[in-house]
Short mmCIF file of C-alpha atoms and ligand atoms in Angstrom, two decimals:
data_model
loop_
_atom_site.label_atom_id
_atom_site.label_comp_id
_atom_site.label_asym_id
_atom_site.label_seq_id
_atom_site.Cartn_x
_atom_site.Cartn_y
_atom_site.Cartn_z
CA UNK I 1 11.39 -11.59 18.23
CA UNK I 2 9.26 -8.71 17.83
CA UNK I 3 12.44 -6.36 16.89
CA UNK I 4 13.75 -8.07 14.77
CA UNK I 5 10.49 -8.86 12.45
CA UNK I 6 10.55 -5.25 12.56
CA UNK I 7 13.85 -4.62 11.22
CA UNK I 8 13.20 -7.58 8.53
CA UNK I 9 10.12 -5.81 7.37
CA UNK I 10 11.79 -2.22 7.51
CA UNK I 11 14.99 -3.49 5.52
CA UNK I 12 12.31 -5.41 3.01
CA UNK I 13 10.70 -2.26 2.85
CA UNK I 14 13.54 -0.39 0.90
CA UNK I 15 13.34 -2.76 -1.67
CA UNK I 16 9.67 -1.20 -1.94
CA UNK I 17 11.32 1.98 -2.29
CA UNK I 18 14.00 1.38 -5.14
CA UNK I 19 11.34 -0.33 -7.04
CA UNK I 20 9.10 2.69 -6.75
CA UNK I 21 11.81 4.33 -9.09
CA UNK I 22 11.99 1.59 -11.67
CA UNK I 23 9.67 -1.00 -12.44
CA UNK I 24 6.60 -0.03 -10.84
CA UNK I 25 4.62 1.01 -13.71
CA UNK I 26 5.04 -2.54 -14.94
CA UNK I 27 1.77 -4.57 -14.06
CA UNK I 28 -0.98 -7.34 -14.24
CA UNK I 29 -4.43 -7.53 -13.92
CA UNK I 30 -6.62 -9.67 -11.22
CA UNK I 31 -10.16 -9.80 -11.39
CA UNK I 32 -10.20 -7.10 -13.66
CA UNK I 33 -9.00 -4.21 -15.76
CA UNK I 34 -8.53 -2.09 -12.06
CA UNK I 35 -7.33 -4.85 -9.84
CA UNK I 36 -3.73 -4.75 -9.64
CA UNK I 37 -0.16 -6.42 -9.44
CA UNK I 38 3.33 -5.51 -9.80
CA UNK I 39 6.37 -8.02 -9.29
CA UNK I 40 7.23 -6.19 -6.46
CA UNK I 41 3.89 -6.97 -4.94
CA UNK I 42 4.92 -11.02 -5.02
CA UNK I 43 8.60 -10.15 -4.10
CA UNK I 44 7.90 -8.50 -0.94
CA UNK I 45 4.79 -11.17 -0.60
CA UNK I 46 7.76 -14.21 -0.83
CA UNK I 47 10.42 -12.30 1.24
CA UNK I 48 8.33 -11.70 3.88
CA UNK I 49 6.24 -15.56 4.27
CA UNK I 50 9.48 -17.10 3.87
CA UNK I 51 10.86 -15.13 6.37
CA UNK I 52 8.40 -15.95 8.83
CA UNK I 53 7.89 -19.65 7.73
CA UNK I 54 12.01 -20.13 9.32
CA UNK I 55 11.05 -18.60 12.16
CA UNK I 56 7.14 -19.77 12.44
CA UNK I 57 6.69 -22.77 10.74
CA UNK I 58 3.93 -23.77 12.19
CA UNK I 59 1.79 -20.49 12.40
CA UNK I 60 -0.82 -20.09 9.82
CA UNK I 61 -0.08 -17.58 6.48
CA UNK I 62 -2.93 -15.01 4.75
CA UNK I 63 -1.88 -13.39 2.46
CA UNK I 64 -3.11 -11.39 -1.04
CA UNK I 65 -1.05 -12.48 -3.51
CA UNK I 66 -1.61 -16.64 -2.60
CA UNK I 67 2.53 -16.98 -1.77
CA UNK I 68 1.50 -18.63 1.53
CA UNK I 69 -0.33 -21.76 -0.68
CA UNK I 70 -4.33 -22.80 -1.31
CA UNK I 71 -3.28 -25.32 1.56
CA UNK I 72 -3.79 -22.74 4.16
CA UNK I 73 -6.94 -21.45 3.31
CA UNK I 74 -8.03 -18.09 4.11
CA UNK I 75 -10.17 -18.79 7.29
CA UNK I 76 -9.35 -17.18 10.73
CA UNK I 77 -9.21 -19.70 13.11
CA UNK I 78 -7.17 -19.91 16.57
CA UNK I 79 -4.21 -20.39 15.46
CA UNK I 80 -1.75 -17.98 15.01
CA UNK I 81 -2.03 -16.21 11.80
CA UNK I 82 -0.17 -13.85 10.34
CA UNK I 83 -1.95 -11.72 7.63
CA UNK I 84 -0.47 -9.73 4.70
CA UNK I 85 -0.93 -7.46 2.27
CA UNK I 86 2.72 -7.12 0.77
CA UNK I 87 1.62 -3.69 -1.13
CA UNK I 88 -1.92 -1.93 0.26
CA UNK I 89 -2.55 0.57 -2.20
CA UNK I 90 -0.79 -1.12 -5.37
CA UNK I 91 -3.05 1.61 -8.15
CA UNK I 92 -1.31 3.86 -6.10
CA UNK I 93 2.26 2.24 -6.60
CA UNK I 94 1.82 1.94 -9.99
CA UNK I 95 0.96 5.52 -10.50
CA UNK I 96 3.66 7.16 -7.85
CA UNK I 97 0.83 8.43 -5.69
CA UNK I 98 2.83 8.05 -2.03
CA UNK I 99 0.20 6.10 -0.22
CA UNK I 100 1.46 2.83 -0.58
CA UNK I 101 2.20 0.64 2.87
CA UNK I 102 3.59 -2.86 3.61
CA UNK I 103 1.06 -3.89 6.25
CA UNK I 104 1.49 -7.06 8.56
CA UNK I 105 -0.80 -8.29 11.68
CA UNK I 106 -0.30 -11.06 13.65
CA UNK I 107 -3.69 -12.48 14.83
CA UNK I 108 -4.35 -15.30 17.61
CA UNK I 109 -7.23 -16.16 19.21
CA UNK I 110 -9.17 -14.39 16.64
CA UNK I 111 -7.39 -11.70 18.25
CA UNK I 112 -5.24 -9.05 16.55
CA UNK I 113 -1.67 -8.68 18.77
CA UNK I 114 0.82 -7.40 16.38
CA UNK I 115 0.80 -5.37 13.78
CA UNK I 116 3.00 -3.25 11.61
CA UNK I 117 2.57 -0.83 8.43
CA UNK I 118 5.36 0.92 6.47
CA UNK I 119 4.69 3.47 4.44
CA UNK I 120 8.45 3.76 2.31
CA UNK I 121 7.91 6.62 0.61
CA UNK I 122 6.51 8.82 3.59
CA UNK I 123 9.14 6.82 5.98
CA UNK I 124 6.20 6.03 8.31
CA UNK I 125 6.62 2.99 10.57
CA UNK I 126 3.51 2.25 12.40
CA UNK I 127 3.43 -0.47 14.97
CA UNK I 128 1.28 -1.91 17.53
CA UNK I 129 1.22 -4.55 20.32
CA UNK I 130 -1.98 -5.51 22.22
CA UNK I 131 -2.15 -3.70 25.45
CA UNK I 132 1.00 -1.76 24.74
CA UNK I 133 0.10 0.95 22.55
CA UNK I 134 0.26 2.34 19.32
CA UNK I 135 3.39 4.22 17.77
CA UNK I 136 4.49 6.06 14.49
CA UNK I 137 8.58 5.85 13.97
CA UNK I 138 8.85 5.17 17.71
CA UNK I 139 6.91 7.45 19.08
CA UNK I 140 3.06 7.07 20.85
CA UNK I 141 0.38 7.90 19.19
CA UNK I 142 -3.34 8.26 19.80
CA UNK I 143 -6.59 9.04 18.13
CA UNK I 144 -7.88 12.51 17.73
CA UNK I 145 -10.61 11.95 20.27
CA UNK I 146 -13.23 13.95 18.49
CA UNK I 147 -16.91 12.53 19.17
CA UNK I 148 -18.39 14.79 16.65
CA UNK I 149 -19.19 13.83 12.91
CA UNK I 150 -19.70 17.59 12.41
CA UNK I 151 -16.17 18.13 13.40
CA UNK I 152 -14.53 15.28 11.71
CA UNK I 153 -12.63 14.63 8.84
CA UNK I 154 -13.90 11.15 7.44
CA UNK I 155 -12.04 8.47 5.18
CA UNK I 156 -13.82 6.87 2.83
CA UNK I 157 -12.37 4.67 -0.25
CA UNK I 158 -14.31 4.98 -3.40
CA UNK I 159 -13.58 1.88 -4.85
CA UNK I 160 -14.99 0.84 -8.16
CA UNK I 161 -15.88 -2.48 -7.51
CA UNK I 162 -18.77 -0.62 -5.78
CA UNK I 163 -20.12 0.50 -8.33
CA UNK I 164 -22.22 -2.94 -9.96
CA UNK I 165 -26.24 -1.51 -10.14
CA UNK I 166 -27.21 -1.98 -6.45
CA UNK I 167 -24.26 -0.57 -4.69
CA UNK I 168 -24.06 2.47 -7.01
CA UNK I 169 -26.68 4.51 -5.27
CA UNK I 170 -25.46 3.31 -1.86
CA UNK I 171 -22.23 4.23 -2.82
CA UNK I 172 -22.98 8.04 -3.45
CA UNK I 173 -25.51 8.40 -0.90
CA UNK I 174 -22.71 7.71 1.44
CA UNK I 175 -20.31 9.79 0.50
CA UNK I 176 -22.83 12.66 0.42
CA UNK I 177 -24.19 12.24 3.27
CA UNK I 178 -21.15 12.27 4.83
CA UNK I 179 -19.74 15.26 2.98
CA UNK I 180 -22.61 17.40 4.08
CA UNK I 181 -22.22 16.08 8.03
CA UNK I 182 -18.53 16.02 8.68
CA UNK I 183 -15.73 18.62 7.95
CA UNK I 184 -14.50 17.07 5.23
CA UNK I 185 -13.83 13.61 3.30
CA UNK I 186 -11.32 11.66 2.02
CA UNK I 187 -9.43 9.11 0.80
CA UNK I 188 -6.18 7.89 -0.06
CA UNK I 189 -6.41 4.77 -2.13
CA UNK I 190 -4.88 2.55 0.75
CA UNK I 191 -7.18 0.90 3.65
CA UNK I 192 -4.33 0.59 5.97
CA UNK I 193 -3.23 4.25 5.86
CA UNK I 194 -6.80 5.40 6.17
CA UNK I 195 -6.53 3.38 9.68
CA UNK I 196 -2.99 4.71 10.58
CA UNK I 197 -4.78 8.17 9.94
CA UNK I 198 -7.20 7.38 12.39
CA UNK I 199 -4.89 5.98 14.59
CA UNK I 200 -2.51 8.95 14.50
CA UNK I 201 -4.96 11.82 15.16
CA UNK I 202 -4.61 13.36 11.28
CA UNK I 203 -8.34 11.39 10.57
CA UNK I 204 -11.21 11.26 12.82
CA UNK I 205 -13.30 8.27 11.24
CA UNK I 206 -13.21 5.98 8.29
CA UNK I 207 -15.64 3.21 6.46
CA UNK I 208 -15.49 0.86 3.21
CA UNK I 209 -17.01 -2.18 2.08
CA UNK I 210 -15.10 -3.68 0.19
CA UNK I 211 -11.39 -4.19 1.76
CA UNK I 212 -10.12 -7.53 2.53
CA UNK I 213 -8.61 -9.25 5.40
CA UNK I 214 -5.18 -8.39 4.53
CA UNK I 215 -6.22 -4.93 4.36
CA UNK I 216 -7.26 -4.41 7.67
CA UNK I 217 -5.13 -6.75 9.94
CA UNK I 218 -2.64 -4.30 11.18
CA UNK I 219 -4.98 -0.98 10.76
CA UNK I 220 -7.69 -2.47 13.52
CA UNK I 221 -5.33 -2.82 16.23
CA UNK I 222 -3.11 0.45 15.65
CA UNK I 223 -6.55 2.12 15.53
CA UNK I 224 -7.27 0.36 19.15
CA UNK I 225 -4.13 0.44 20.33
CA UNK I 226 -4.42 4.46 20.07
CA UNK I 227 -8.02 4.53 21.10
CA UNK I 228 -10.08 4.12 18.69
CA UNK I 229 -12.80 1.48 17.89
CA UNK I 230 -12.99 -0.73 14.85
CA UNK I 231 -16.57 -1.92 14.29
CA UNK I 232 -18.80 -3.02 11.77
CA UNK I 233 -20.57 -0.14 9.69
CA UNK I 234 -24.02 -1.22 10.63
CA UNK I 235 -22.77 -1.18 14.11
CA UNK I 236 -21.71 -4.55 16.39
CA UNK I 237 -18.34 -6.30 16.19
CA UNK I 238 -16.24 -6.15 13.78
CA UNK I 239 -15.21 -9.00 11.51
CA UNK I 240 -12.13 -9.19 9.84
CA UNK I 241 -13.22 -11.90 7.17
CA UNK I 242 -16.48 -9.85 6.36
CA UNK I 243 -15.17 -7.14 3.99
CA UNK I 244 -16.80 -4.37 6.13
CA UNK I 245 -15.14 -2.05 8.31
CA UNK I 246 -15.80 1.44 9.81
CA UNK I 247 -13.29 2.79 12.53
CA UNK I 248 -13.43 5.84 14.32
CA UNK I 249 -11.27 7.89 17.09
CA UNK I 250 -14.29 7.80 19.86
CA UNK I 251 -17.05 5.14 20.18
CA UNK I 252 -19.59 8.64 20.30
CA UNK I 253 -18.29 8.95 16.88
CA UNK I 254 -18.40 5.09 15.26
CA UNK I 255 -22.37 5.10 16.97
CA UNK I 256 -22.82 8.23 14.90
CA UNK I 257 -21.00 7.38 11.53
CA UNK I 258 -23.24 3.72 12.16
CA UNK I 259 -26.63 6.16 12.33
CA UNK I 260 -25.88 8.07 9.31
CA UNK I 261 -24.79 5.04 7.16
CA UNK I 262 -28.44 3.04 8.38
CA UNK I 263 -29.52 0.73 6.29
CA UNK I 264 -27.69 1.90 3.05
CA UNK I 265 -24.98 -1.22 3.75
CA UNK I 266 -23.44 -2.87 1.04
CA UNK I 267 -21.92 -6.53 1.17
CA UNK I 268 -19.60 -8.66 -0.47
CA UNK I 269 -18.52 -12.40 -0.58
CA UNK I 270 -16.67 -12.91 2.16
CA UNK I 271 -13.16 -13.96 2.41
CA UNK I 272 -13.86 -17.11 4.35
CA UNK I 273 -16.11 -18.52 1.78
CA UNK I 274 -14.73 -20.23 -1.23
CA UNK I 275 -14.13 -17.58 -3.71
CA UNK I 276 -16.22 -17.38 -7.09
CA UNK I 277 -16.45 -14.49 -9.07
CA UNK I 278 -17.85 -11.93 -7.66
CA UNK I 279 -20.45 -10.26 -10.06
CA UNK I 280 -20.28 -6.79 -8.26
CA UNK I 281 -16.70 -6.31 -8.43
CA UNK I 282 -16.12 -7.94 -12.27
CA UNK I 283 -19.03 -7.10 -14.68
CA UNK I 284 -18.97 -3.66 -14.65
CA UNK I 285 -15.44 -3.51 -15.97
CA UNK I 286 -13.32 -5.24 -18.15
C1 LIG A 1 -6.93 -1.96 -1.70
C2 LIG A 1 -6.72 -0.61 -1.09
C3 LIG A 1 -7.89 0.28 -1.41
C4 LIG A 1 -9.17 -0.28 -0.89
C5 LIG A 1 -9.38 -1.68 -1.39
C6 LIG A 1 -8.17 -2.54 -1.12
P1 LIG A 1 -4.72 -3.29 -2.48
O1 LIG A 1 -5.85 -2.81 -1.42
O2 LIG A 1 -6.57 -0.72 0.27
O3 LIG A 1 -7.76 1.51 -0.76
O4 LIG A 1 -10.23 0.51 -1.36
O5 LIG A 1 -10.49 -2.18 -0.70
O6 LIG A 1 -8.40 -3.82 -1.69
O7 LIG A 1 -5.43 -4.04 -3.56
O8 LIG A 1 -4.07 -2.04 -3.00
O9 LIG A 1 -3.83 -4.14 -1.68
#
């Protein structure tokens, strides 16, 4: 089973790549002027539910672009639930910047045991199973194991929805305090590769509020499965429906990352509640 979802999502995933060279530049707009869509976001999106559906027909569906129906809601229950995010990192598709992944996690129990993220235009196949490991194109992989912020290199999306009034400041004292701590930070316009990053040893650490569901499925269990922790930025468990997420190769370095983000923590409406618009993310853009 587990093959040959791969190999479905890996073929699908070339049709990501031809469309890179044609109609990519072609889009819509969500929420607002910088949220996103291409019709290659909703053909992947419908490929890859209806492929599943034959197969799963009775597992639950979240996904971004709403393929999977209003029916199923967008709660995390029991049940098993796969979760995706067709493109992660569509600004960058549009604009040809090479972090854009197909990113897929199967979730039961509340539990994340599957999960896989292609990058096409890198030709980077991450996958996971719980308890089995983490790989890149077949190969293990594990987490840098640095439990320094000093020595790290952090990820940190700078996403503009973050910037309504009260986040602003939060927003920017973040990212300097981190700049001054750590080595170095980052970002590459895609939550899932920030976590495969992590996962693979080329990031130490990584934190956004902001990301949904879909955006983090797969990315919290390659970042366990390789050794890493994937908690909450104000420390405690992590909750995929919450919109918060900070992972890190060594808990020594999440407890650290925690400290130095304190109480400058920024929250949006969650993706289990029933979504209105969200005044942070929408009025300060058209
Ligand atoms: C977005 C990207 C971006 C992150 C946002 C996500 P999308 O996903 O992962 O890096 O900052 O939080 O929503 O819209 O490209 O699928």
């Amino acid at each position: 089973m587990l093959t040959n979802v791969l190999w479905r999502s890996v073929i699908w995933s070339t049709g990501l790549r031809r469309a890179a060279s044609g109609k990519m530049r072609v889009f819509e707009t969500k929420l607002n002027s910088k949220d996103l869509v291409t019709a290659t976001d909703r053909e992947i999106e419908e490929l890859l539910i209806r492929g599943l559906r034959q197969r799963f027909p009775e597992h639950v569906y979240i996904d971004e672009e709403g393929t999977a129906g209003a029916s199923t809601g967008r709660k995390l229950t029991e049940e098993p639930t796969w979760i995706v995010d067709p493109i992660d990192g569509t600004t960058n598709f549009v604009h040809g910047f090479h972090c854009s992944c197909i990113s897929v996690g199967f979730w039961l129990d509340k539990r994340p045991e599957l999960a896989i993220c292609h990058n096409p235009t890198l030709q980077l196949v991450f996958t996971a199973r719980r308890n089995r490991g983490a790989y890149l194109n077949g190969a293990p992989i594990r987490t840098s194991g640095q439990t320094e912020l000093e020595r790290s290199l952090i990820m940190q999306e700078l996403n503009a929805a973050n910037l309504g009034c009260e986040h602003r400041d939060i927003l920017w004292q973040n990212a300097v305090g981190m700049l001054l701590k750590a080595h170095a930070l980052r970002t590459t316009g895609s939550a899932v590769m920030d976590m495969c990053l992590v996962a693979m040893g080329a990031a130490d650490g990584y934190y956004e509020f902001y990301p949904h569901a879909w955006d983090l499925a797969a990315g919290t269990l390659l970042v366990r499965e390789a050794g890493g922790v994937v908690m909450d930025p104000a420390g405690g468990d992590f909750d995929l429906m919450s919109r918060r997420v900070l992972a890190a190769a060594t808990p020594q370095l999440g407890n650290q990352m925690v400290q130095l983000l304190g109480d400058k923590q920024i929250y949006h409406q969650r993706d289990d509640e029933p979504q209105k618009s969200n005044s942070n993310s929408n009025s300060i853009f058209k």
